[in-house]
Coordinates of C-alpha atoms and ligand atoms in Angstrom, one line a residue:
X1 CA -18.0 6.2 9.4
X2 CA -19.6 5.2 12.6
X3 CA -20.2 1.4 12.9
X4 CA -18.0 0.5 9.9
X5 CA -15.2 -2.1 10.5
X6 CA -12.2 -1.2 8.5
X7 CA -9.9 -4.2 7.8
X8 CA -7.9 -2.7 4.9
X9 CA -5.0 -1.2 6.6
X10 CA -2.5 -2.3 3.9
X11 CA -4.3 -0.1 1.4
X12 CA -4.2 2.9 3.7
X13 CA -4.6 3.7 7.4
X14 CA -6.6 6.3 9.4
X15 CA -4.7 9.3 10.6
X16 CA -3.6 9.2 14.2
X17 CA -4.9 12.2 16.3
X18 CA -1.4 13.2 17.0
X19 CA -0.7 13.4 13.2
X20 CA -3.9 15.5 12.5
X21 CA -2.9 18.1 15.2
X22 CA 0.8 18.3 13.8
X23 CA -0.4 18.6 10.3
X24 CA -3.0 21.3 11.2
X25 CA -0.4 23.4 12.9
X26 CA 2.0 23.0 10.0
X27 CA -0.8 24.0 7.6
X28 CA -0.8 27.5 9.3
X29 CA 2.9 28.0 8.6
X30 CA 3.3 28.7 5.0
X31 CA 7.0 29.4 4.5
X32 CA 9.1 27.7 1.7
X33 CA 11.8 25.7 3.2
X34 CA 14.2 27.0 0.6
X35 CA 13.7 30.7 1.7
X36 CA 16.3 32.1 3.9
X37 CA 14.1 34.5 5.8
X38 CA 12.2 33.9 9.1
X39 CA 9.2 32.2 7.4
X40 CA 11.4 29.9 5.3
X41 CA 13.6 29.1 8.4
X42 CA 10.5 27.9 10.2
X43 CA 9.4 25.6 7.5
X44 CA 12.9 24.4 7.2
X45 CA 13.0 23.6 10.9
X46 CA 9.8 21.6 10.5
X47 CA 11.2 19.7 7.7
X48 CA 14.5 18.9 9.5
X49 CA 12.6 17.8 12.7
X50 CA 10.6 15.3 10.6
X51 CA 13.8 14.1 8.9
X52 CA 15.2 13.4 12.2
X53 CA 12.1 11.5 13.3
X54 CA 12.2 9.4 10.2
X55 CA 15.9 8.7 10.5
X56 CA 15.5 7.7 14.2
X57 CA 12.9 5.1 13.4
X58 CA 15.2 3.7 10.8
X59 CA 18.5 3.9 12.5
X60 CA 19.7 6.1 9.7
X61 CA 21.4 9.5 9.6
X62 CA 19.1 12.4 8.8
X63 CA 21.2 13.3 5.7
X64 CA 20.2 9.9 4.4
X65 CA 16.6 10.6 4.1
X66 CA 15.1 12.0 0.8
X67 CA 11.5 13.1 1.1
X68 CA 9.2 12.0 -1.7
X69 CA 5.5 12.2 -2.5
X70 CA 5.2 8.5 -1.4
X71 CA 6.6 5.1 -2.0
X72 CA 5.7 5.0 -5.7
X73 CA 8.0 7.9 -6.3
X74 CA 10.6 6.6 -3.9
X75 CA 10.6 3.2 -5.8
X76 CA 11.0 5.0 -9.1
X77 CA 13.7 7.3 -7.7
X78 CA 15.6 4.2 -6.4
X79 CA 15.5 2.2 -9.6
X80 CA 16.0 5.1 -12.0
X81 CA 18.4 7.1 -9.9
X82 CA 20.7 4.4 -8.5
X83 CA 24.0 4.9 -10.1
X84 CA 27.4 3.9 -9.1
X85 CA 30.3 5.9 -10.2
X86 CA 27.9 7.5 -12.5
X87 CA 27.1 4.3 -14.2
X88 CA 23.5 3.2 -14.5
X89 CA 23.2 -0.4 -13.3
X90 CA 23.1 -2.6 -16.5
X91 CA 21.3 -5.3 -14.6
X92 CA 18.2 -5.2 -12.4
X93 CA 17.3 -8.3 -10.3
X94 CA 13.7 -8.3 -8.8
X95 CA 11.0 -10.8 -8.2
X96 CA 7.7 -11.6 -9.8
X97 CA 5.8 -10.8 -6.7
X98 CA 6.7 -7.0 -6.4
X99 CA 4.4 -4.1 -6.2
X100 CA 3.6 -2.3 -9.5
X101 CA 5.7 0.7 -8.5
X102 CA 8.7 -1.6 -8.9
X103 CA 7.4 -3.8 -11.7
X104 CA 6.5 -1.0 -14.0
X105 CA 9.8 1.0 -13.7
X106 CA 11.6 -2.2 -14.3
X107 CA 9.6 -2.6 -17.5
X108 CA 10.6 0.9 -18.5
X109 CA 14.3 0.2 -17.8
X110 CA 14.0 -3.0 -19.7
X111 CA 12.7 -1.1 -22.7
X112 CA 15.7 1.3 -22.4
X113 CA 18.1 -1.6 -22.6
X114 CA 18.8 -2.6 -18.9
X115 CA 18.7 -6.3 -18.5
X116 CA 15.9 -7.3 -15.9
X117 CA 15.9 -10.7 -14.1
X118 CA 12.6 -11.5 -12.4
X119 CA 13.1 -14.3 -9.8
X120 CA 10.4 -16.7 -8.8
X121 CA 9.0 -17.0 -5.3
X122 CA 8.1 -20.3 -3.7
X123 CA 4.6 -21.5 -2.7
X124 CA 4.9 -19.6 0.4
X125 CA 5.8 -16.4 -1.4
X126 CA 9.4 -16.2 -0.4
X127 CA 12.5 -15.7 -2.4
X128 CA 15.5 -18.0 -2.1
X129 CA 18.5 -15.9 -1.2
X130 CA 20.8 -18.3 -3.1
X131 CA 18.8 -17.6 -6.2
X132 CA 19.4 -13.8 -5.6
X133 CA 23.1 -14.4 -5.1
X134 CA 23.4 -16.5 -8.4
X135 CA 21.4 -13.9 -10.4
X136 CA 23.8 -11.0 -9.4
X137 CA 26.2 -10.9 -12.3
X138 CA 28.4 -8.0 -11.4
X139 CA 28.8 -4.9 -9.3
X140 CA 26.6 -3.0 -11.9
X141 CA 23.6 -4.9 -10.6
X142 CA 20.7 -3.4 -8.6
X143 CA 18.6 -5.8 -6.5
X144 CA 15.1 -4.6 -5.7
X145 CA 13.0 -6.6 -3.4
X146 CA 9.9 -6.0 -1.2
X147 CA 10.4 -6.5 2.4
X148 CA 6.7 -7.4 3.2
X149 CA 4.3 -8.1 0.5
X150 CA 1.2 -5.9 0.5
X151 CA -1.2 -8.6 -0.5
X152 CA 0.1 -11.4 1.6
X153 CA 2.1 -9.7 4.2
X154 CA 4.9 -12.4 3.5
X155 CA 8.4 -11.2 4.7
X156 CA 11.4 -12.0 2.6
X157 CA 14.6 -13.3 4.1
X158 CA 16.1 -9.8 4.0
X159 CA 19.3 -10.4 6.0
X160 CA 20.4 -13.3 3.8
X161 CA 19.4 -11.5 0.6
X162 CA 21.4 -8.4 1.8
X163 CA 24.5 -10.6 2.6
X164 CA 24.3 -12.3 -0.7
X165 CA 24.1 -8.9 -2.5
X166 CA 26.8 -7.2 -0.4
X167 CA 29.2 -10.3 -1.0
X168 CA 29.0 -9.5 -4.8
X169 CA 29.5 -5.8 -4.4
X170 CA 26.0 -5.0 -5.9
X171 CA 23.3 -2.5 -4.7
X172 CA 20.2 -3.4 -2.7
X173 CA 17.0 -1.5 -2.8
X174 CA 14.2 -2.6 -0.4
X175 CA 10.6 -1.6 -0.7
X176 CA 9.8 -1.5 2.9
X177 CA 6.5 0.4 2.6
X178 CA 4.4 -2.2 4.4
X179 CA 7.0 -3.2 6.9
X180 CA 7.8 0.3 8.4
X181 CA 5.6 0.8 11.5
X182 CA 4.6 -2.9 11.7
X183 CA 8.0 -4.7 12.3
X184 CA 11.4 -3.2 13.2
X185 CA 13.0 -1.8 10.0
X186 CA 16.6 -0.8 10.8
X187 CA 19.2 0.2 8.2
X188 CA 21.9 0.2 10.9
X189 CA 21.6 -3.7 11.1
X190 CA 20.5 -4.3 7.5
X191 CA 23.1 -3.5 4.8
X192 CA 20.5 -2.1 2.3
X193 CA 21.7 0.9 0.0
X194 CA 18.2 2.2 -0.6
X195 CA 14.9 1.8 1.3
X196 CA 11.4 3.1 0.5
X197 CA 8.4 4.0 2.7
X198 CA 5.2 5.9 2.8
X199 CA 3.4 7.9 5.4
X200 CA -0.1 6.7 4.7
X201 CA 0.7 3.1 5.5
X202 CA 1.5 4.0 9.1
X203 CA -1.3 6.3 10.1
X204 CA 0.3 9.4 8.4
X205 CA -1.1 11.5 5.5
X206 CA -1.3 10.6 1.8
X207 CA 1.3 12.2 -0.4
X208 CA 4.4 11.9 1.7
X209 CA 7.1 9.3 1.8
X210 CA 10.8 8.8 1.8
X211 CA 13.8 7.0 0.2
X212 CA 16.6 6.2 2.6
X213 CA 19.9 6.5 0.5
X214 CA 23.0 5.3 2.2
X215 CA 25.7 7.8 2.6
X216 CA 28.1 7.8 -0.2
X217 CA 25.8 6.4 -2.8
X218 CA 25.4 8.6 -5.8
X219 CA 21.8 9.0 -6.7
X220 CA 20.7 10.8 -9.9
X221 CA 17.6 12.9 -9.4
X222 CA 14.5 11.7 -11.3
X223 CA 12.4 14.8 -10.7
X224 CA 14.6 17.7 -11.7
X225 CA 14.1 21.3 -11.2
X226 CA 15.6 22.6 -8.0
X227 CA 18.3 21.9 -5.3
X228 CA 15.9 20.5 -2.9
X229 CA 16.7 17.4 -0.9
X230 CA 20.5 17.9 -1.6
X231 CA 19.8 17.8 -5.3
X232 CA 18.2 14.4 -5.2
X233 CA 14.6 15.5 -5.6
X234 CA 13.6 18.7 -7.2
X235 CA 10.4 20.6 -6.1
X236 CA 9.1 22.4 -3.1
X237 CA 8.7 19.9 -0.3
X238 CA 5.2 19.0 1.0
X239 CA 5.8 20.4 4.5
X240 CA 2.5 19.5 5.9
X241 CA 2.6 15.9 4.7
X242 CA 6.2 15.5 5.8
X243 CA 5.4 16.8 9.2
X244 CA 2.6 14.1 9.5
X245 CA 5.1 11.5 8.4
X246 CA 7.5 12.6 11.0
X247 CA 5.0 12.3 13.8
X248 CA 3.8 8.9 12.4
X249 CA 7.3 7.6 12.6
X250 CA 7.8 8.9 16.1
X251 CA 4.7 7.2 17.2
X252 CA 5.7 3.9 15.5
X253 CA 9.2 4.0 17.2
X254 CA 7.6 4.5 20.7
X255 CA 4.8 2.0 20.2
X256 CA 6.1 -0.8 17.8
X257 CA 6.5 -3.9 20.1
X258 CA 3.1 -3.4 21.7
X259 CA 1.5 -2.5 18.3
X260 CA 2.8 -5.6 16.7
X261 CA 1.6 -7.9 19.5
X262 CA -1.8 -6.4 19.5
X263 CA -2.1 -6.6 15.6
X264 CA -1.0 -10.3 15.6
X265 CA -3.6 -11.1 18.3
X266 CA -6.4 -9.6 16.3
X267 CA -5.2 -11.2 13.1
X268 CA -4.8 -14.6 14.8
X269 CA -8.3 -14.3 16.4
X270 CA -9.7 -13.7 12.9
X271 CA -7.9 -16.7 11.3
X272 CA -8.7 -19.0 14.1
X273 CA -12.5 -18.0 13.9
X274 CA -12.6 -18.4 10.2
X275 CA -10.7 -21.8 10.2
X276 CA -13.2 -23.3 12.6
X277 CA -16.4 -21.7 11.2
X278 CA -16.0 -21.7 7.4
X279 CA -15.2 -24.9 5.2
X280 CA -12.9 -25.1 2.1
X281 CA -10.7 -22.3 2.9
X282 CA -6.8 -21.9 2.9
X283 CA -4.5 -19.2 4.1
X284 CA -2.1 -17.9 1.4
X285 CA 1.6 -17.4 2.1
X286 CA 3.9 -18.2 4.8
X287 CA 2.3 -18.2 8.3
X288 CA 5.6 -17.7 10.2
X289 CA 7.3 -15.1 8.0
X290 CA 4.5 -12.7 7.8
X291 CA 3.6 -9.2 8.9
X292 CA 1.7 -9.2 12.2
X293 CA -1.4 -7.5 10.6
X294 CA -2.1 -9.4 7.4
X295 CA -4.2 -12.4 6.6
X296 CA -4.8 -13.5 3.0
X297 CA -7.5 -16.2 2.7
X298 CA -8.6 -18.3 -0.2
X299 CA -12.4 -19.1 0.0
X300 CA -12.6 -22.0 -2.5
X301 CA -15.4 -21.9 -5.1
X302 CA -16.4 -18.2 -4.8
X303 CA -15.6 -15.0 -6.7
X304 CA -13.7 -12.9 -4.1
X305 CA -15.1 -9.6 -5.4
X306 CA -18.6 -10.6 -4.7
X307 CA -17.7 -11.7 -1.2
X308 CA -16.0 -8.3 -0.8
X309 CA -19.2 -6.5 -2.0
X310 CA -21.3 -8.5 0.3
X311 CA -19.1 -7.7 3.2
X312 CA -19.0 -3.8 2.3
X313 CA -22.8 -3.8 2.4
X314 CA -22.6 -5.2 5.9
X315 CA -20.1 -2.4 6.8
X316 CA -16.8 -4.4 6.6
X317 CA -14.0 -3.2 4.4
X318 CA -11.5 -5.8 3.0
X319 CA -9.6 -6.1 -0.2
X320 CA -8.9 -8.5 -3.1
X321 CA -5.4 -8.6 -4.6
X322 CA -7.1 -8.7 -7.9
X323 CA -7.2 -5.5 -10.0
X324 CA -10.2 -4.7 -12.2
X325 CA -9.4 -3.8 -15.8
X326 CA -12.0 -2.7 -18.2
X327 CA -14.7 -4.5 -16.2
X328 CA -13.1 -7.9 -15.9
X329 CA -11.2 -9.1 -12.8
X330 CA -7.5 -9.9 -13.3
X331 CA -6.2 -12.5 -10.8
X332 CA -3.5 -11.2 -8.5
X333 CA 0.0 -11.6 -10.0
X334 CA 1.4 -12.2 -6.4
X335 CA -0.9 -15.2 -5.7
X336 CA -0.2 -16.6 -9.3
X337 CA 3.5 -16.2 -8.7
X338 CA 3.0 -18.4 -5.6
X339 CA 1.4 -21.2 -7.7
X340 CA -2.3 -20.5 -7.1
X341 CA -4.7 -21.2 -9.9
X342 CA -6.5 -18.1 -11.4
X343 CA -9.7 -19.4 -9.8
X344 CA -8.0 -19.7 -6.4
X345 CA -6.5 -16.2 -6.7
X346 CA -9.8 -14.7 -7.6
X347 CA -11.3 -16.5 -4.6
X348 CA -8.8 -14.8 -2.2
X349 CA -9.5 -11.9 0.1
X350 CA -7.0 -9.8 2.2
X351 CA -7.9 -8.8 5.8
X352 CA -5.4 -6.3 7.3
X353 CA -5.9 -4.9 10.8
X354 CA -4.4 -1.9 12.4
X355 CA -5.0 1.1 14.7
X356 CA -8.5 1.4 16.0
X357 CA -9.6 -2.3 15.3
X358 CA -11.1 -3.9 18.3
X359 CA -11.7 -7.6 19.3
X360 CA -15.4 -7.0 19.2
X361 CA -15.2 -6.0 15.6
X362 CA -13.3 -9.2 14.7
X363 CA -16.1 -11.1 16.4
X364 CA -18.7 -9.2 14.4
X365 CA -16.9 -10.2 11.1
X366 CA -16.7 -13.8 12.3
X367 CA -20.5 -13.8 12.9
X368 CA -21.1 -12.4 9.4
X369 CA -18.7 -14.4 7.2
X370 CA -19.9 -17.9 7.4
X371 CA -23.3 -17.1 6.2
X372 CA -22.1 -14.6 3.5
X373 CA -19.6 -17.2 2.3
X374 CA -22.4 -19.9 2.1
X375 CA -24.8 -17.4 0.2
X376 CA -22.0 -16.4 -2.3
X377 CA -21.0 -20.0 -2.9
X378 CA -24.5 -21.1 -3.5
X379 CA -25.0 -18.2 -6.0
X380 CA -21.7 -19.0 -7.8
X381 CA -22.9 -22.6 -8.2
X382 CA -26.2 -21.6 -9.9
Ligands
LIG401 C1 4.6 -2.5 -1.1 C2 4.1 -1.1 -1.6 N1 5.0 -0.4 -2.2 C3 4.7 0.9 -2.7 C4 3.4 1.3 -2.5 C5 3.1 2.7 -3.1 O1 3.0 3.7 -2.1 P1 2.4 5.1 -2.3 O2 0.8 5.0 -2.1 O3 2.8 5.9 -1.1 O4 2.8 5.6 -3.6 C6 2.5 0.5 -1.9 C7 1.1 1.1 -1.7 O5 0.2 0.4 -1.9 C8 2.8 -0.7 -1.3 O6 1.9 -1.4 -0.6

């Protein structure tokens, strides 16, 4: 897509060349990692190399990594599979600003009789760790929170939340899908029991992800049908995707500090430019506790999806948090949970930078946006 400017890295990321090379090589090896012969052993060795790469990025033991098809599956496995002493948690505590891959399994658990508490976030999109502690009723509670919100990039006070959960002997699951590869995510310093991630959010391929499961925690398989992943996830592993995930994690570990600085500089250049050139706009969510790559902006008085289309026609890809259902636009539940009105939520766009984005591209976007905003606002007033 020569000439296009891709500012939607929270939706998915382009593959790194190193990942493409490793996946291409792995495609030629066809063994089943569960087979004991030569071909099987070769595939097993690829798998275990990737497991070590993921574990190293996270500060985990390789045996604590369960490969999945992505973060949706990892979140489902965490919520449905977390058992303590073979008891399904009777109580799930989560927030109103989670990803659907936590919200929807939570609804299913609720229908199956599990009590679900959905905590409010403040205007900056953050949870109060005190509220989390108060909500935990017993050891049979599972707390599930997003580390970094996919729409706003807002970071939760994870250390304080983890302490509050641990003090009550309950379990903590963290959806770290957007955080991995952008900020340090280390389970050797964060007492989380379960943590989800996905390859395609950090320049790896789609269809591969992981759930970190702390040693000693019993986890009931959700996908049954084989002994793979130490009985925690049945089904022949996606070796090619997992190899790509491993390389993406190795690159992230090596490059993280420089990567985060670079992304933050691009994001800040974009925000400063928008702030000075466009009137009546606001930044959604905390500006201090936020991913280095994410900017969520409310352009008052216009339908966000029209501005998105106008930008797309000019070769710029961004995103609205809003989902389209049967032709009508539903305002983002995350922005509504932060207290924005439905109109403000529909007027908001997410810009997310990442690998390959250049300063000159940000400047091109800054040249385009003021005029497009003026035209879309004018049309909306008619
Ligand atoms: C925070 C968060 N959790 C989970 C997911 C689901 O990840 P996957 O696409 O790997 O299923 C996403 C993807 O958008 C996400 O942003």
